[in-house]
PDB file of C-alpha atoms in Angstrom:
ATOM      1  CA  MET A   1     -21.644 -53.866 -99.619  1.00 42.00           C
ATOM      2  CA  HIS A   2     -20.942 -50.455-101.177  1.00 48.00           C
ATOM      3  CA  HIS A   3     -24.569 -50.221-102.322  1.00 51.00           C
ATOM      4  CA  ASP A   4     -25.626 -50.609 -98.695  1.00 54.00           C
ATOM      5  CA  LEU A   5     -23.499 -47.605 -97.722  1.00 53.00           C
ATOM      6  CA  VAL A   6     -24.529 -45.370-100.652  1.00 54.00           C
ATOM      7  CA  GLN A   7     -28.021 -44.860 -99.238  1.00 56.00           C
ATOM      8  CA  PHE A   8     -26.610 -43.146 -96.141  1.00 55.00           C
ATOM      9  CA  ILE A   9     -24.544 -40.482 -97.949  1.00 59.00           C
ATOM     10  CA  ASP A  10     -26.145 -37.066 -97.474  1.00 62.00           C
ATOM     11  CA  SER A  11     -26.001 -35.972-101.115  1.00 63.00           C
ATOM     12  CA  SER A  12     -26.994 -37.242-104.538  1.00 75.00           C
ATOM     13  CA  VAL A  13     -24.921 -40.231-105.633  1.00 75.00           C
ATOM     14  CA  LEU A  14     -24.006 -41.377-109.142  1.00 75.00           C
ATOM     15  CA  VAL A  15     -23.238 -45.089-109.463  1.00 79.00           C
ATOM     16  CA  VAL A  16     -21.436 -45.548-112.778  1.00 83.00           C
ATOM     17  CA  LYS A  17     -21.441 -48.869-114.601  1.00 84.00           C
ATOM     18  CA  ASN A  18     -20.487 -49.453-118.231  1.00 84.00           C
ATOM     19  CA  TYR A  19     -20.234 -45.793-119.224  1.00 88.00           C
ATOM     20  CA  SER A  20     -18.758 -44.937-122.611  1.00 89.00           C
ATOM     21  CA  VAL A  21     -18.061 -41.434-123.909  1.00 89.00           C
ATOM     22  CA  LYS A  22     -18.814 -42.732-127.423  1.00 90.00           C
ATOM     23  CA  LYS A  23     -22.380 -43.764-126.617  1.00 92.00           C
ATOM     24  CA  GLN A  24     -25.463 -41.562-127.032  1.00 93.00           C
ATOM     25  CA  TYR A  25     -27.416 -41.838-123.792  1.00 96.00           C
ATOM     26  CA  LYS A  26     -30.988 -41.095-122.791  1.00 97.00           C
ATOM     27  CA  ILE A  27     -32.284 -40.409-119.312  1.00 98.00           C
ATOM     28  CA  LEU A  28     -34.680 -42.943-117.795  1.00 98.00           C
ATOM     29  CA  LEU A  29     -36.653 -41.017-115.180  1.00 98.00           C
ATOM     30  CA  PRO A  30     -38.940 -43.064-112.901  1.00 97.00           C
ATOM     31  CA  VAL A  31     -41.384 -40.720-111.140  1.00 97.00           C
ATOM     32  CA  ASN A  32     -43.660 -41.088-108.134  1.00 92.00           C
ATOM     33  CA  ASN A  33     -45.088 -38.881-105.394  1.00 90.00           C
ATOM     34  CA  SER A  34     -41.964 -38.602-103.221  1.00 90.00           C
ATOM     35  CA  LYS A  35     -39.681 -35.646-102.426  1.00 91.00           C
ATOM     36  CA  GLY A  36     -36.776 -37.629-103.853  1.00 90.00           C
ATOM     37  CA  SER A  37     -38.609 -38.014-107.148  1.00 94.00           C
ATOM     38  CA  ASN A  38     -39.150 -34.242-107.309  1.00 95.00           C
ATOM     39  CA  LYS A  39     -35.410 -33.722-106.822  1.00 95.00           C
ATOM     40  CA  ALA A  40     -34.640 -36.290-109.545  1.00 96.00           C
ATOM     41  CA  ILE A  41     -36.993 -34.443-111.916  1.00 98.00           C
ATOM     42  CA  GLU A  42     -35.118 -31.161-111.282  1.00 97.00           C
ATOM     43  CA  ILE A  43     -31.725 -32.772-111.839  1.00 97.00           C
ATOM     44  CA  ALA A  44     -32.883 -34.646-114.954  1.00 98.00           C
ATOM     45  CA  GLU A  45     -34.246 -31.433-116.485  1.00 98.00           C
ATOM     46  CA  GLN A  46     -30.952 -29.586-115.943  1.00 97.00           C
ATOM     47  CA  PHE A  47     -28.856 -32.545-117.129  1.00 96.00           C
ATOM     48  CA  ALA A  48     -31.012 -33.145-120.230  1.00 98.00           C
ATOM     49  CA  LYS A  49     -30.830 -29.470-121.232  1.00 97.00           C
ATOM     50  CA  ALA A  50     -27.086 -29.227-120.673  1.00 96.00           C
ATOM     51  CA  ASN A  51     -26.298 -32.439-122.566  1.00 95.00           C
ATOM     52  CA  LYS A  52     -29.142 -32.380-125.122  1.00 97.00           C
ATOM     53  CA  LEU A  53     -30.460 -35.770-124.022  1.00 97.00           C
ATOM     54  CA  ALA A  54     -33.910 -37.261-124.520  1.00 98.00           C
ATOM     55  CA  VAL A  55     -35.822 -38.290-121.408  1.00 98.00           C
ATOM     56  CA  GLU A  56     -37.964 -41.393-120.998  1.00 98.00           C
ATOM     57  CA  ILE A  57     -40.318 -40.682-118.099  1.00 98.00           C
ATOM     58  CA  VAL A  58     -41.899 -43.742-116.493  1.00 98.00           C
ATOM     59  CA  THR A  59     -44.131 -44.494-113.566  1.00 96.00           C
ATOM     60  CA  VAL A  60     -44.730 -47.986-112.260  1.00 94.00           C
ATOM     61  CA  LEU A  61     -48.131 -48.978-110.915  1.00 92.00           C
ATOM     62  CA  GLU A  62     -47.863 -51.706-108.302  1.00 86.00           C
ATOM     63  CA  ASN A  63     -51.544 -51.598-107.402  1.00 78.00           C
ATOM     64  CA  LYS A  64     -54.752 -49.961-108.594  1.00 69.00           C
ATOM     65  CA  SER A  65     -55.001 -47.524-105.672  1.00 66.00           C
ATOM     66  CA  SER A  66     -52.003 -45.550-106.940  1.00 66.00           C
ATOM     67  CA  ASP A  67     -53.171 -45.262-110.577  1.00 80.00           C
ATOM     68  CA  ASP A  68     -54.658 -41.768-110.798  1.00 86.00           C
ATOM     69  CA  LYS A  69     -52.133 -39.967-108.615  1.00 89.00           C
ATOM     70  CA  LEU A  70     -49.103 -41.454-110.378  1.00 90.00           C
ATOM     71  CA  LYS A  71     -50.583 -40.894-113.841  1.00 91.00           C
ATOM     72  CA  LYS A  72     -51.112 -37.208-112.994  1.00 94.00           C
ATOM     73  CA  ILE A  73     -47.507 -36.920-111.815  1.00 95.00           C
ATOM     74  CA  LEU A  74     -46.374 -38.552-115.063  1.00 96.00           C
ATOM     75  CA  GLU A  75     -48.472 -36.137-117.145  1.00 97.00           C
ATOM     76  CA  ARG A  76     -47.219 -33.066-115.231  1.00 97.00           C
ATOM     77  CA  THR A  77     -43.618 -34.205-115.634  1.00 98.00           C
ATOM     78  CA  GLU A  78     -44.086 -34.845-119.352  1.00 98.00           C
ATOM     79  CA  GLU A  79     -45.609 -31.370-119.759  1.00 98.00           C
ATOM     80  CA  LYS A  80     -42.747 -29.773-117.782  1.00 98.00           C
ATOM     81  CA  PHE A  81     -40.116 -31.350-120.040  1.00 98.00           C
ATOM     82  CA  SER A  82     -42.048 -30.538-123.228  1.00 98.00           C
ATOM     83  CA  ASN A  83     -42.417 -26.891-122.153  1.00 98.00           C
ATOM     84  CA  ALA A  84     -38.659 -26.797-121.513  1.00 97.00           C
ATOM     85  CA  GLY A  85     -38.022 -28.029-125.069  1.00 98.00           C
ATOM     86  CA  ILE A  86     -36.689 -31.414-123.950  1.00 98.00           C
ATOM     87  CA  LYS A  87     -37.532 -34.401-126.140  1.00 98.00           C
ATOM     88  CA  ASN A  88     -39.376 -36.919-123.984  1.00 98.00           C
ATOM     89  CA  THR A  89     -41.706 -39.889-123.851  1.00 98.00           C
ATOM     90  CA  ALA A  90     -43.969 -40.930-120.990  1.00 97.00           C
ATOM     91  CA  THR A  91     -44.903 -44.518-120.195  1.00 96.00           C
ATOM     92  CA  VAL A  92     -47.002 -46.234-117.541  1.00 94.00           C
ATOM     93  CA  LEU A  93     -45.619 -49.631-116.506  1.00 94.00           C
ATOM     94  CA  GLU A  94     -47.336 -52.191-114.300  1.00 92.00           C
ATOM     95  CA  GLY A  95     -45.731 -54.601-111.855  1.00 93.00           C
ATOM     96  CA  ASN A  96     -42.813 -54.658-109.457  1.00 93.00           C
ATOM     97  CA  VAL A  97     -41.021 -51.288-109.491  1.00 93.00           C
ATOM     98  CA  VAL A  98     -37.460 -52.616-109.362  1.00 93.00           C
ATOM     99  CA  LYS A  99     -38.079 -55.335-111.954  1.00 96.00           C
ATOM    100  CA  LYS A 100     -39.848 -53.003-114.418  1.00 96.00           C
ATOM    101  CA  ILE A 101     -37.218 -50.271-114.219  1.00 96.00           C
ATOM    102  CA  VAL A 102     -34.367 -52.754-114.620  1.00 96.00           C
ATOM    103  CA  GLU A 103     -36.155 -54.318-117.630  1.00 96.00           C
ATOM    104  CA  ASN A 104     -36.668 -50.909-119.260  1.00 96.00           C
ATOM    105  CA  ALA A 105     -33.145 -49.632-118.700  1.00 96.00           C
ATOM    106  CA  GLY A 106     -30.922 -50.243-121.670  1.00 89.00           C
ATOM    107  CA  ASP A 107     -27.167 -49.935-121.700  1.00 91.00           C
ATOM    108  CA  ASP A 108     -27.813 -46.517-123.285  1.00 95.00           C
ATOM    109  CA  SER A 109     -29.750 -45.289-120.237  1.00 96.00           C
ATOM    110  CA  ILE A 110     -28.764 -43.072-117.363  1.00 96.00           C
ATOM    111  CA  ILE A 111     -31.344 -43.710-114.655  1.00 96.00           C
ATOM    112  CA  MET A 112     -32.174 -40.732-112.445  1.00 97.00           C
ATOM    113  CA  LEU A 113     -34.426 -41.464-109.502  1.00 93.00           C
ATOM    114  CA  GLY A 114     -35.166 -40.174-106.046  1.00 89.00           C
ATOM    115  CA  VAL A 115     -33.869 -41.511-102.775  1.00 81.00           C
ATOM    116  CA  SER A 116     -36.132 -43.823-100.785  1.00 63.00           C
ATOM    117  CA  PRO A 117     -38.313 -42.094 -98.180  1.00 59.00           C
ATOM    118  CA  LYS A 118     -37.798 -45.007 -95.748  1.00 54.00           C
ATOM    119  CA  ASN A 119     -36.092 -44.235 -92.468  1.00 56.00           C
ATOM    120  CA  PRO A 120     -32.376 -45.164 -92.248  1.00 56.00           C
ATOM    121  CA  ILE A 121     -32.919 -48.199 -90.015  1.00 54.00           C
ATOM    122  CA  MET A 122     -35.461 -49.701 -92.436  1.00 53.00           C
ATOM    123  CA  LYS A 123     -33.107 -49.021 -95.374  1.00 50.00           C
ATOM    124  CA  TYR A 124     -30.205 -50.647 -93.560  1.00 52.00           C
ATOM    125  CA  PHE A 125     -32.069 -53.860 -92.775  1.00 51.00           C
ATOM    126  CA  PHE A 126     -34.358 -54.130 -95.791  1.00 54.00           C
ATOM    127  CA  GLY A 127     -32.634 -52.059 -98.471  1.00 59.00           C
ATOM    128  CA  SER A 128     -34.453 -49.678-100.774  1.00 74.00           C
ATOM    129  CA  LYS A 129     -35.791 -49.658-104.317  1.00 80.00           C
ATOM    130  CA  PRO A 130     -33.237 -47.104-105.599  1.00 82.00           C
ATOM    131  CA  ILE A 131     -30.344 -49.119-104.196  1.00 81.00           C
ATOM    132  CA  SER A 132     -31.769 -52.374-105.606  1.00 85.00           C
ATOM    133  CA  ILE A 133     -32.099 -50.727-109.023  1.00 90.00           C
ATOM    134  CA  ALA A 134     -28.519 -49.414-108.884  1.00 87.00           C
ATOM    135  CA  ALA A 135     -27.253 -52.877-107.948  1.00 86.00           C
ATOM    136  CA  LYS A 136     -29.188 -54.725-110.681  1.00 91.00           C
ATOM    137  CA  CYS A 137     -28.871 -52.337-113.637  1.00 91.00           C
ATOM    138  CA  ASN A 138     -26.010 -52.404-116.079  1.00 92.00           C
ATOM    139  CA  CYS A 139     -25.985 -48.644-116.627  1.00 95.00           C
ATOM    140  CA  PRO A 140     -25.238 -45.450-114.675  1.00 94.00           C
ATOM    141  CA  VAL A 141     -27.751 -44.615-111.915  1.00 93.00           C
ATOM    142  CA  LEU A 142     -28.130 -41.275-110.140  1.00 91.00           C
ATOM    143  CA  VAL A 143     -29.905 -41.413-106.788  1.00 89.00           C
ATOM    144  CA  ALA A 144     -31.084 -37.858-106.073  1.00 89.00           C
ATOM    145  CA  LYS A 145     -31.316 -36.517-102.499  1.00 83.00           C
TER     146      LYS A 145
END
C-alpha cells in the first residue's frame, strides 16, 4: 500500500530496505530517455562524489526500436561520470525492465532511478516501473523527481 502512495509525493523519495552502515555500497543507475532519468543522473553524480561510491550504469532494451537511442544515453552518462572522476561501469541489458534491474541489484546496491512519466491516474491503476522495482528489490531505492 505505501508503495502505491510513494509515487504521488511531489519530491524524490528514498525507500530504504536492508541498509547497513558497515556495508560498502555502489549505485545502480538505470538510465533511459525520460526527464526523471536525467534527474536521477544528477542526483547519482552528486551522491557518488560526496560518498566516493562507484556507479553501475545500466540501460534495459525491451525491444529493438529503442536500441540506438538508449545506447547513446548510456554512453553519454558513462562519459559524464568518467569526466567527473567517478568510477563507473556501463552495461546494456535485454528483457523486462523491472525483472532485469531487480536481478542486477545486489544487497550492496543503492538504486537511483527516475520517476515514471505516466500520468497519475495510470500510475494509480497500473503502477509504475520505479514503484515495482522499489517493492521487489531488497536494497535502498531512490526515485528521483
